[in-house]
mmCIF file of N, CA and C in Angstrom:
data_model
loop_
_atom_site.group_PDB
_atom_site.id
_atom_site.type_symbol
_atom_site.label_atom_id
_atom_site.label_comp_id
_atom_site.label_asym_id
_atom_site.label_seq_id
_atom_site.Cartn_x
_atom_site.Cartn_y
_atom_site.Cartn_z
ATOM 1 N N UNK A 6 0.840 -1.177 0.023
ATOM 2 C CA UNK A 6 -0.002 -0.011 0.000
ATOM 3 C C UNK A 6 0.874 1.224 0.012
ATOM 4 N N UNK A 7 0.505 2.183 -0.736
ATOM 5 C CA UNK A 7 1.206 3.459 -0.896
ATOM 6 C C UNK A 7 1.198 4.293 0.375
ATOM 7 N N UNK A 8 2.292 4.949 0.689
ATOM 8 C CA UNK A 8 2.316 5.884 1.799
ATOM 9 C C UNK A 8 2.723 7.249 1.278
ATOM 10 N N UNK A 9 2.670 8.207 2.142
ATOM 11 C CA UNK A 9 3.121 9.570 1.733
ATOM 12 C C UNK A 9 2.158 10.316 0.746
ATOM 13 N N UNK A 10 0.926 10.477 1.209
ATOM 14 C CA UNK A 10 -0.091 11.143 0.373
ATOM 15 C C UNK A 10 0.125 12.694 0.453
ATOM 16 N N UNK A 11 -0.203 13.327 -0.669
ATOM 17 C CA UNK A 11 -0.180 14.791 -0.720
ATOM 18 C C UNK A 11 -1.301 15.387 0.143
ATOM 19 N N UNK A 12 -1.250 16.686 0.449
ATOM 20 C CA UNK A 12 -2.262 17.328 1.215
ATOM 21 C C UNK A 12 -3.636 17.216 0.548
ATOM 22 N N UNK A 13 -3.643 17.353 -0.794
ATOM 23 C CA UNK A 13 -4.864 17.268 -1.550
ATOM 24 C C UNK A 13 -5.431 15.829 -1.387
ATOM 25 N N UNK A 14 -4.552 14.856 -1.533
ATOM 26 C CA UNK A 14 -5.020 13.462 -1.471
ATOM 27 C C UNK A 14 -5.539 13.120 -0.084
ATOM 28 N N UNK A 15 -4.852 13.683 0.980
ATOM 29 C CA UNK A 15 -5.327 13.469 2.354
ATOM 30 C C UNK A 15 -6.723 14.095 2.488
ATOM 31 N N UNK A 16 -6.944 15.214 1.994
ATOM 32 C CA UNK A 16 -8.231 15.891 2.087
ATOM 33 C C UNK A 16 -9.324 15.009 1.422
ATOM 34 N N UNK A 17 -8.989 14.474 0.251
ATOM 35 C CA UNK A 17 -9.983 13.630 -0.432
ATOM 36 C C UNK A 17 -10.244 12.346 0.323
ATOM 37 N N UNK A 18 -9.236 11.767 0.832
ATOM 38 C CA UNK A 18 -9.446 10.513 1.578
ATOM 39 C C UNK A 18 -10.250 10.836 2.802
ATOM 40 N N UNK A 19 -10.020 11.972 3.409
ATOM 41 C CA UNK A 19 -10.839 12.338 4.594
ATOM 42 C C UNK A 19 -12.299 12.436 4.226
ATOM 43 N N UNK A 20 -12.588 13.045 3.114
ATOM 44 C CA UNK A 20 -13.962 13.185 2.647
ATOM 45 C C UNK A 20 -14.544 11.797 2.294
ATOM 46 N N UNK A 21 -13.727 10.889 1.770
ATOM 47 C CA UNK A 21 -14.125 9.507 1.406
ATOM 48 C C UNK A 21 -14.457 8.705 2.663
ATOM 49 N N UNK A 22 -13.763 9.066 3.764
ATOM 50 C CA UNK A 22 -14.044 8.389 5.036
ATOM 51 C C UNK A 22 -15.287 8.974 5.687
ATOM 52 N N UNK A 23 -15.405 10.309 5.638
ATOM 53 C CA UNK A 23 -16.591 10.968 6.265
ATOM 54 C C UNK A 23 -17.898 10.495 5.667
ATOM 55 N N UNK A 24 -17.892 10.433 4.288
ATOM 56 C CA UNK A 24 -19.208 10.117 3.651
ATOM 57 C C UNK A 24 -19.836 8.789 4.135
ATOM 58 N N UNK A 25 -19.107 7.672 4.105
ATOM 59 C CA UNK A 25 -19.748 6.394 4.592
ATOM 60 C C UNK A 25 -20.043 6.440 6.043
ATOM 61 N N UNK A 26 -19.235 7.167 6.791
ATOM 62 C CA UNK A 26 -19.504 7.219 8.267
ATOM 63 C C UNK A 26 -20.833 7.909 8.456
ATOM 64 N N UNK A 27 -21.004 9.035 7.768
ATOM 65 C CA UNK A 27 -22.327 9.733 7.927
ATOM 66 C C UNK A 27 -23.513 8.953 7.329
ATOM 67 N N UNK A 28 -23.248 8.251 6.253
ATOM 68 C CA UNK A 28 -24.331 7.451 5.656
ATOM 69 C C UNK A 28 -24.737 6.340 6.601
ATOM 70 N N UNK A 29 -23.810 5.812 7.392
ATOM 71 C CA UNK A 29 -24.132 4.779 8.372
ATOM 72 C C UNK A 29 -24.509 5.366 9.722
ATOM 73 N N UNK A 30 -24.701 6.667 9.768
ATOM 74 C CA UNK A 30 -25.159 7.388 10.982
ATOM 75 C C UNK A 30 -24.315 7.050 12.127
ATOM 76 N N UNK A 31 -22.989 7.097 11.934
ATOM 77 C CA UNK A 31 -21.999 6.819 13.005
ATOM 78 C C UNK A 31 -21.291 8.130 13.313
ATOM 79 N N UNK A 32 -21.168 8.476 14.560
ATOM 80 C CA UNK A 32 -20.506 9.707 14.967
ATOM 81 C C UNK A 32 -18.966 9.398 14.906
ATOM 82 N N UNK A 33 -18.213 10.473 14.948
ATOM 83 C CA UNK A 33 -16.703 10.333 15.010
ATOM 84 C C UNK A 33 -16.326 9.539 16.212
ATOM 85 N N UNK A 34 -16.977 9.873 17.353
ATOM 86 C CA UNK A 34 -16.666 9.177 18.572
ATOM 87 C C UNK A 34 -17.017 7.688 18.485
ATOM 88 N N UNK A 35 -18.126 7.335 17.885
ATOM 89 C CA UNK A 35 -18.479 5.955 17.722
ATOM 90 C C UNK A 35 -17.522 5.166 16.825
ATOM 91 N N UNK A 36 -17.128 5.863 15.745
ATOM 92 C CA UNK A 36 -16.143 5.213 14.818
ATOM 93 C C UNK A 36 -14.792 5.054 15.581
ATOM 94 N N UNK A 37 -14.388 6.047 16.316
ATOM 95 C CA UNK A 37 -13.155 5.926 17.074
ATOM 96 C C UNK A 37 -13.199 4.775 18.039
ATOM 97 N N UNK A 38 -14.280 4.609 18.687
ATOM 98 C CA UNK A 38 -14.481 3.483 19.660
ATOM 99 C C UNK A 38 -14.362 2.153 18.943
ATOM 100 N N UNK A 39 -15.045 2.014 17.814
ATOM 101 C CA UNK A 39 -15.097 0.766 17.068
ATOM 102 C C UNK A 39 -13.683 0.439 16.562
ATOM 103 N N UNK A 40 -12.886 1.469 16.228
ATOM 104 C CA UNK A 40 -11.540 1.261 15.711
ATOM 105 C C UNK A 40 -10.441 1.263 16.814
ATOM 106 N N UNK A 41 -10.860 1.519 17.997
ATOM 107 C CA UNK A 41 -9.982 1.613 19.149
ATOM 108 C C UNK A 41 -8.908 2.693 18.892
ATOM 109 N N UNK A 42 -9.403 3.882 18.509
ATOM 110 C CA UNK A 42 -8.461 5.053 18.428
ATOM 111 C C UNK A 42 -9.167 6.260 19.088
ATOM 112 N N UNK A 43 -8.435 7.335 19.211
ATOM 113 C CA UNK A 43 -9.073 8.534 19.777
ATOM 114 C C UNK A 43 -9.966 9.178 18.757
ATOM 115 N N UNK A 44 -10.973 9.917 19.260
ATOM 116 C CA UNK A 44 -11.838 10.680 18.346
ATOM 117 C C UNK A 44 -11.045 11.671 17.550
ATOM 118 N N UNK A 45 -9.964 12.231 18.166
ATOM 119 C CA UNK A 45 -9.140 13.219 17.522
ATOM 120 C C UNK A 45 -8.511 12.581 16.271
ATOM 121 N N UNK A 46 -8.191 11.284 16.261
ATOM 122 C CA UNK A 46 -7.542 10.661 15.109
ATOM 123 C C UNK A 46 -8.553 10.626 13.958
ATOM 124 N N UNK A 47 -9.830 10.277 14.268
ATOM 125 C CA UNK A 47 -10.857 10.254 13.221
ATOM 126 C C UNK A 47 -11.055 11.702 12.677
ATOM 127 N N UNK A 48 -11.047 12.680 13.514
ATOM 128 C CA UNK A 48 -11.205 14.056 13.170
ATOM 129 C C UNK A 48 -10.115 14.480 12.229
ATOM 130 N N UNK A 49 -8.844 14.083 12.613
ATOM 131 C CA UNK A 49 -7.703 14.423 11.710
ATOM 132 C C UNK A 49 -7.736 13.700 10.368
ATOM 133 N N UNK A 50 -8.222 12.491 10.347
ATOM 134 C CA UNK A 50 -8.321 11.786 9.071
ATOM 135 C C UNK A 50 -9.345 12.537 8.203
ATOM 136 N N UNK A 51 -10.488 12.847 8.769
ATOM 137 C CA UNK A 51 -11.538 13.513 7.950
ATOM 138 C C UNK A 51 -11.255 14.935 7.527
ATOM 139 N N UNK A 52 -10.322 15.546 8.302
ATOM 140 C CA UNK A 52 -9.957 16.933 7.925
ATOM 141 C C UNK A 52 -8.711 16.914 7.111
ATOM 142 N N UNK A 53 -8.212 15.779 6.726
ATOM 143 C CA UNK A 53 -7.061 15.703 5.824
ATOM 144 C C UNK A 53 -5.742 16.029 6.505
ATOM 145 N N UNK A 54 -5.623 15.979 7.771
ATOM 146 C CA UNK A 54 -4.392 16.281 8.487
ATOM 147 C C UNK A 54 -3.475 15.032 8.473
ATOM 148 N N UNK A 55 -4.091 13.828 8.648
ATOM 149 C CA UNK A 55 -3.348 12.597 8.666
ATOM 150 C C UNK A 55 -4.168 11.600 7.895
ATOM 151 N N UNK A 56 -3.572 10.443 7.590
ATOM 152 C CA UNK A 56 -4.331 9.342 6.987
ATOM 153 C C UNK A 56 -4.244 8.108 7.890
ATOM 154 N N UNK A 57 -5.299 7.312 7.874
ATOM 155 C CA UNK A 57 -5.328 6.120 8.723
ATOM 156 C C UNK A 57 -4.278 5.072 8.276
ATOM 157 N N UNK A 58 -3.839 4.307 9.236
ATOM 158 C CA UNK A 58 -2.935 3.194 8.924
ATOM 159 C C UNK A 58 -3.714 2.129 8.173
ATOM 160 N N UNK A 59 -2.972 1.310 7.454
ATOM 161 C CA UNK A 59 -3.650 0.242 6.651
ATOM 162 C C UNK A 59 -4.619 -0.645 7.413
ATOM 163 N N UNK A 60 -4.221 -0.998 8.665
ATOM 164 C CA UNK A 60 -5.170 -1.778 9.522
ATOM 165 C C UNK A 60 -6.467 -1.041 9.717
ATOM 166 N N UNK A 61 -6.417 0.258 10.084
ATOM 167 C CA UNK A 61 -7.654 0.989 10.286
ATOM 168 C C UNK A 61 -8.465 1.143 8.991
ATOM 169 N N UNK A 62 -7.809 1.284 7.857
ATOM 170 C CA UNK A 62 -8.570 1.330 6.629
ATOM 171 C C UNK A 62 -9.305 0.025 6.366
ATOM 172 N N UNK A 63 -8.626 -1.072 6.641
ATOM 173 C CA UNK A 63 -9.293 -2.393 6.452
ATOM 174 C C UNK A 63 -10.456 -2.523 7.425
ATOM 175 N N UNK A 64 -10.300 -2.041 8.659
ATOM 176 C CA UNK A 64 -11.378 -2.176 9.610
ATOM 177 C C UNK A 64 -12.579 -1.300 9.228
ATOM 178 N N UNK A 65 -12.267 -0.087 8.708
ATOM 179 C CA UNK A 65 -13.359 0.824 8.249
ATOM 180 C C UNK A 65 -14.083 0.195 7.007
ATOM 181 N N UNK A 66 -13.286 -0.366 6.114
ATOM 182 C CA UNK A 66 -13.857 -0.934 4.951
ATOM 183 C C UNK A 66 -14.837 -2.084 5.313
ATOM 184 N N UNK A 67 -14.440 -2.848 6.301
ATOM 185 C CA UNK A 67 -15.321 -3.915 6.783
ATOM 186 C C UNK A 67 -16.555 -3.373 7.431
ATOM 187 N N UNK A 68 -16.325 -2.384 8.273
ATOM 188 C CA UNK A 68 -17.470 -1.736 8.976
ATOM 189 C C UNK A 68 -18.471 -1.101 8.074
ATOM 190 N N UNK A 69 -17.973 -0.458 6.941
ATOM 191 C CA UNK A 69 -18.847 0.216 6.019
ATOM 192 C C UNK A 69 -19.264 -0.740 4.855
ATOM 193 N N UNK A 70 -18.909 -1.976 4.924
ATOM 194 C CA UNK A 70 -19.274 -2.997 3.940
ATOM 195 C C UNK A 70 -18.789 -2.517 2.516
ATOM 196 N N UNK A 71 -17.504 -2.151 2.451
ATOM 197 C CA UNK A 71 -16.887 -1.711 1.189
ATOM 198 C C UNK A 71 -15.466 -2.322 1.159
ATOM 199 N N UNK A 72 -14.695 -1.798 0.251
ATOM 200 C CA UNK A 72 -13.289 -2.205 0.218
ATOM 201 C C UNK A 72 -12.352 -0.978 0.451
ATOM 202 N N UNK A 73 -11.119 -1.260 0.791
ATOM 203 C CA UNK A 73 -10.160 -0.186 1.039
ATOM 204 C C UNK A 73 -10.019 0.749 -0.081
ATOM 205 N N UNK A 74 -9.957 0.244 -1.367
ATOM 206 C CA UNK A 74 -9.828 1.084 -2.507
ATOM 207 C C UNK A 74 -10.910 2.197 -2.580
ATOM 208 N N UNK A 75 -12.132 1.835 -2.194
ATOM 209 C CA UNK A 75 -13.199 2.807 -2.274
ATOM 210 C C UNK A 75 -13.081 3.869 -1.178
ATOM 211 N N UNK A 76 -12.374 3.538 -0.122
ATOM 212 C CA UNK A 76 -12.078 4.567 0.930
ATOM 213 C C UNK A 76 -10.983 5.497 0.440
ATOM 214 N N UNK A 77 -10.010 4.985 -0.342
ATOM 215 C CA UNK A 77 -8.869 5.833 -0.842
ATOM 216 C C UNK A 77 -9.279 6.584 -2.107
ATOM 217 N N UNK A 78 -10.103 5.958 -2.928
ATOM 218 C CA UNK A 78 -10.456 6.605 -4.179
ATOM 219 C C UNK A 78 -11.709 5.972 -4.758
ATOM 220 N N UNK A 79 -12.973 6.400 -4.276
ATOM 221 C CA UNK A 79 -14.172 5.776 -4.669
ATOM 222 C C UNK A 79 -14.435 5.933 -6.102
ATOM 223 N N UNK A 80 -15.212 5.004 -6.704
ATOM 224 C CA UNK A 80 -15.586 5.169 -8.097
ATOM 225 C C UNK A 80 -16.428 6.418 -8.258
ATOM 226 N N UNK A 81 -16.139 7.114 -9.371
ATOM 227 C CA UNK A 81 -16.887 8.371 -9.615
ATOM 228 C C UNK A 81 -18.250 8.040 -10.158
ATOM 229 N N UNK A 82 -19.257 8.652 -9.646
ATOM 230 C CA UNK A 82 -20.604 8.493 -10.117
ATOM 231 C C UNK A 82 -20.883 9.599 -11.103
ATOM 232 N N UNK A 83 -21.516 9.234 -12.171
ATOM 233 C CA UNK A 83 -21.946 10.205 -13.140
ATOM 234 C C UNK A 83 -23.087 11.060 -12.583
ATOM 235 N N UNK A 84 -23.007 12.322 -12.729
ATOM 236 C CA UNK A 84 -24.211 13.151 -12.191
ATOM 237 C C UNK A 84 -25.480 12.695 -12.851
ATOM 238 N N UNK A 85 -26.552 12.735 -12.050
ATOM 239 C CA UNK A 85 -27.800 12.236 -12.580
ATOM 240 C C UNK A 85 -28.457 13.167 -13.611
ATOM 241 N N UNK A 86 -28.182 14.461 -13.523
ATOM 242 C CA UNK A 86 -28.850 15.398 -14.422
ATOM 243 C C UNK A 86 -28.531 15.112 -15.910
ATOM 244 N N UNK A 87 -27.259 14.861 -16.277
ATOM 245 C CA UNK A 87 -27.048 14.550 -17.687
ATOM 246 C C UNK A 87 -27.755 13.227 -18.099
ATOM 247 N N UNK A 88 -27.779 12.300 -17.189
ATOM 248 C CA UNK A 88 -28.508 11.019 -17.472
ATOM 249 C C UNK A 88 -29.958 11.271 -17.752
ATOM 250 N N UNK A 89 -30.567 12.135 -16.919
ATOM 251 C CA UNK A 89 -32.000 12.461 -17.109
ATOM 252 C C UNK A 89 -32.220 13.268 -18.415
ATOM 253 N N UNK A 90 -31.274 14.150 -18.722
ATOM 254 C CA UNK A 90 -31.406 14.846 -20.007
ATOM 255 C C UNK A 90 -31.374 13.932 -21.182
ATOM 256 N N UNK A 91 -30.428 12.951 -21.136
ATOM 257 C CA UNK A 91 -30.348 11.967 -22.239
ATOM 258 C C UNK A 91 -31.577 11.133 -22.337
ATOM 259 N N UNK A 92 -32.077 10.714 -21.168
ATOM 260 C CA UNK A 92 -33.289 9.876 -21.147
ATOM 261 C C UNK A 92 -34.499 10.655 -21.629
ATOM 262 N N UNK A 93 -34.646 11.910 -21.205
ATOM 263 C CA UNK A 93 -35.762 12.715 -21.668
ATOM 264 C C UNK A 93 -35.667 12.939 -23.119
ATOM 265 N N UNK A 94 -34.514 13.237 -23.631
ATOM 266 C CA UNK A 94 -34.340 13.448 -25.072
ATOM 267 C C UNK A 94 -34.741 12.193 -25.862
ATOM 268 N N UNK A 95 -34.275 11.018 -25.368
ATOM 269 C CA UNK A 95 -34.607 9.763 -26.063
ATOM 270 C C UNK A 95 -36.103 9.503 -26.024
ATOM 271 N N UNK A 96 -36.753 9.790 -24.868
ATOM 272 C CA UNK A 96 -38.234 9.601 -24.763
ATOM 273 C C UNK A 96 -38.954 10.521 -25.705
ATOM 274 N N UNK A 97 -38.530 11.757 -25.797
ATOM 275 C CA UNK A 97 -39.151 12.730 -26.698
ATOM 276 C C UNK A 97 -39.068 12.271 -28.153
ATOM 277 N N UNK A 98 -37.874 11.808 -28.544
ATOM 278 C CA UNK A 98 -37.693 11.320 -29.889
ATOM 279 C C UNK A 98 -38.575 10.093 -30.104
ATOM 280 N N UNK A 99 -38.649 9.218 -29.162
ATOM 281 C CA UNK A 99 -39.529 7.984 -29.307
ATOM 282 C C UNK A 99 -40.989 8.439 -29.419
ATOM 283 N N UNK A 100 -41.445 9.346 -28.627
ATOM 284 C CA UNK A 100 -42.790 9.827 -28.719
ATOM 285 C C UNK A 100 -43.151 10.494 -30.063
ATOM 286 N N UNK A 101 -42.149 11.242 -30.575
ATOM 287 C CA UNK A 101 -42.287 11.865 -31.879
ATOM 288 C C UNK A 101 -42.428 10.837 -33.002
ATOM 289 N N UNK A 102 -41.547 9.840 -32.898
ATOM 290 C CA UNK A 102 -41.568 8.760 -33.925
ATOM 291 C C UNK A 102 -42.868 7.963 -33.861
ATOM 292 N N UNK A 103 -43.321 7.698 -32.589
ATOM 293 C CA UNK A 103 -44.519 6.953 -32.419
ATOM 294 C C UNK A 103 -45.706 7.682 -33.018
ATOM 295 N N UNK A 104 -45.752 9.029 -32.740
ATOM 296 C CA UNK A 104 -46.860 9.809 -33.308
ATOM 297 C C UNK A 104 -46.812 9.821 -34.838
ATOM 298 N N UNK A 105 -45.615 9.923 -35.412
ATOM 299 C CA UNK A 105 -45.451 9.915 -36.833
ATOM 300 C C UNK A 105 -45.921 8.585 -37.410
ATOM 301 N N UNK A 106 -45.611 7.523 -36.808
ATOM 302 C CA UNK A 106 -46.067 6.152 -37.255
ATOM 303 C C UNK A 106 -47.565 6.034 -37.186
ATOM 304 N N UNK A 107 -48.140 6.583 -36.126
ATOM 305 C CA UNK A 107 -49.565 6.476 -35.937
ATOM 306 C C UNK A 107 -50.292 7.297 -37.031
ATOM 307 N N UNK A 108 -49.735 8.489 -37.400
ATOM 308 C CA UNK A 108 -50.314 9.329 -38.461
ATOM 309 C C UNK A 108 -50.269 8.550 -39.799
ATOM 310 N N UNK A 109 -49.163 7.923 -40.058
ATOM 311 C CA UNK A 109 -48.969 7.207 -41.343
ATOM 312 C C UNK A 109 -49.958 6.017 -41.383
ATOM 313 N N UNK A 110 -50.110 5.360 -40.245
ATOM 314 C CA UNK A 110 -51.004 4.192 -40.239
ATOM 315 C C UNK A 110 -52.474 4.664 -40.477
ATOM 316 N N UNK A 111 -52.840 5.781 -39.880
ATOM 317 C CA UNK A 111 -54.245 6.348 -40.093
ATOM 318 C C UNK A 111 -54.459 6.740 -41.526
ATOM 319 N N UNK A 112 -53.445 7.403 -42.127
ATOM 320 C CA UNK A 112 -53.566 7.782 -43.546
ATOM 321 C C UNK A 112 -53.716 6.542 -44.426
ATOM 322 N N UNK A 113 -52.974 5.506 -44.086
ATOM 323 C CA UNK A 113 -53.087 4.293 -44.872
ATOM 324 C C UNK A 113 -54.472 3.674 -44.708
ATOM 325 N N UNK A 114 -54.998 3.661 -43.478
ATOM 326 C CA UNK A 114 -56.312 3.067 -43.220
ATOM 327 C C UNK A 114 -57.369 3.949 -43.894
ATOM 328 N N UNK A 115 -57.202 5.271 -43.867
ATOM 329 C CA UNK A 115 -58.150 6.129 -44.535
ATOM 330 C C UNK A 115 -58.154 5.900 -46.037
ATOM 331 N N UNK A 116 -56.988 5.713 -46.610
ATOM 332 C CA UNK A 116 -56.834 5.480 -48.083
ATOM 333 C C UNK A 116 -57.505 4.163 -48.418
ATOM 334 N N UNK A 117 -57.303 3.122 -47.574
ATOM 335 C CA UNK A 117 -57.948 1.840 -47.771
ATOM 336 C C UNK A 117 -59.468 1.950 -47.659
ATOM 337 N N UNK A 118 -59.952 2.701 -46.649
ATOM 338 C CA UNK A 118 -61.388 2.899 -46.524
ATOM 339 C C UNK A 118 -61.976 3.609 -47.734
ATOM 340 N N UNK A 119 -61.290 4.581 -48.267
ATOM 341 C CA UNK A 119 -61.799 5.314 -49.459
ATOM 342 C C UNK A 119 -61.836 4.371 -50.690
ATOM 343 N N UNK A 120 -60.828 3.584 -50.786
ATOM 344 C CA UNK A 120 -60.780 2.622 -51.889
ATOM 345 C C UNK A 120 -61.932 1.618 -51.764
ATOM 346 N N UNK A 121 -62.228 1.159 -50.583
ATOM 347 C CA UNK A 121 -63.324 0.224 -50.375
ATOM 348 C C UNK A 121 -64.678 0.892 -50.636
ATOM 349 N N UNK A 122 -64.844 2.088 -50.205
ATOM 350 C CA UNK A 122 -66.120 2.738 -50.375
ATOM 351 C C UNK A 122 -66.396 3.068 -51.883
ATOM 352 N N UNK A 123 -65.298 3.379 -52.625
ATOM 353 C CA UNK A 123 -65.481 3.660 -54.039
ATOM 354 C C UNK A 123 -65.907 2.353 -54.814
ATOM 355 N N UNK A 124 -65.269 1.231 -54.448
ATOM 356 C CA UNK A 124 -65.647 -0.019 -55.153
ATOM 357 C C UNK A 124 -67.043 -0.460 -54.728
ATOM 358 N N UNK A 125 -67.470 -0.089 -53.543
ATOM 359 C CA UNK A 125 -68.844 -0.492 -53.069
ATOM 360 C C UNK A 125 -69.881 0.412 -53.831
ATOM 361 N N UNK A 126 -69.439 1.628 -54.187
ATOM 362 C CA UNK A 126 -70.351 2.542 -54.851
ATOM 363 C C UNK A 126 -70.584 2.146 -56.290
ATOM 364 N N UNK A 127 -69.667 1.433 -56.885
ATOM 365 C CA UNK A 127 -69.734 1.080 -58.287
ATOM 366 C C UNK A 127 -70.603 -0.096 -58.585
#
C-alpha cells in the first residue's frame, strides 16, 4: 500500500471516510471507539491532516461494507442530471416517432377505406 499522500489526497481521503461514516449514521466518537483510536484521530483523518494506517482502513472498509480502494479513491458516479437529460431526449424522440407512425397508419387506413367505399359505390 502506498504511503506519503499529498495534502490534496489526504483531504480527499478524509472526505471519502466521512461520507460512509455519515451514511451509516455513526459519529466520529463511535467510529473511534469501534476502531480503538481517539476521536481526535478520526477528526484528523476526515480533515485531511493525517491518513489512517492500513489496519484502520481495512477495519473501516469492513465496518462500512466496502473495500479499502473505495475509501482511498471511490468510483466516480456520473451526475444524474445529464442522465436524465439523455433519457428525456430519447423519450421525446420516441414519442415523436410513435406519433409519426400513428399518423402514417391512419392515412393508410383512410386510403384503404376510401378505396373500399369507391368499389362499393360502383
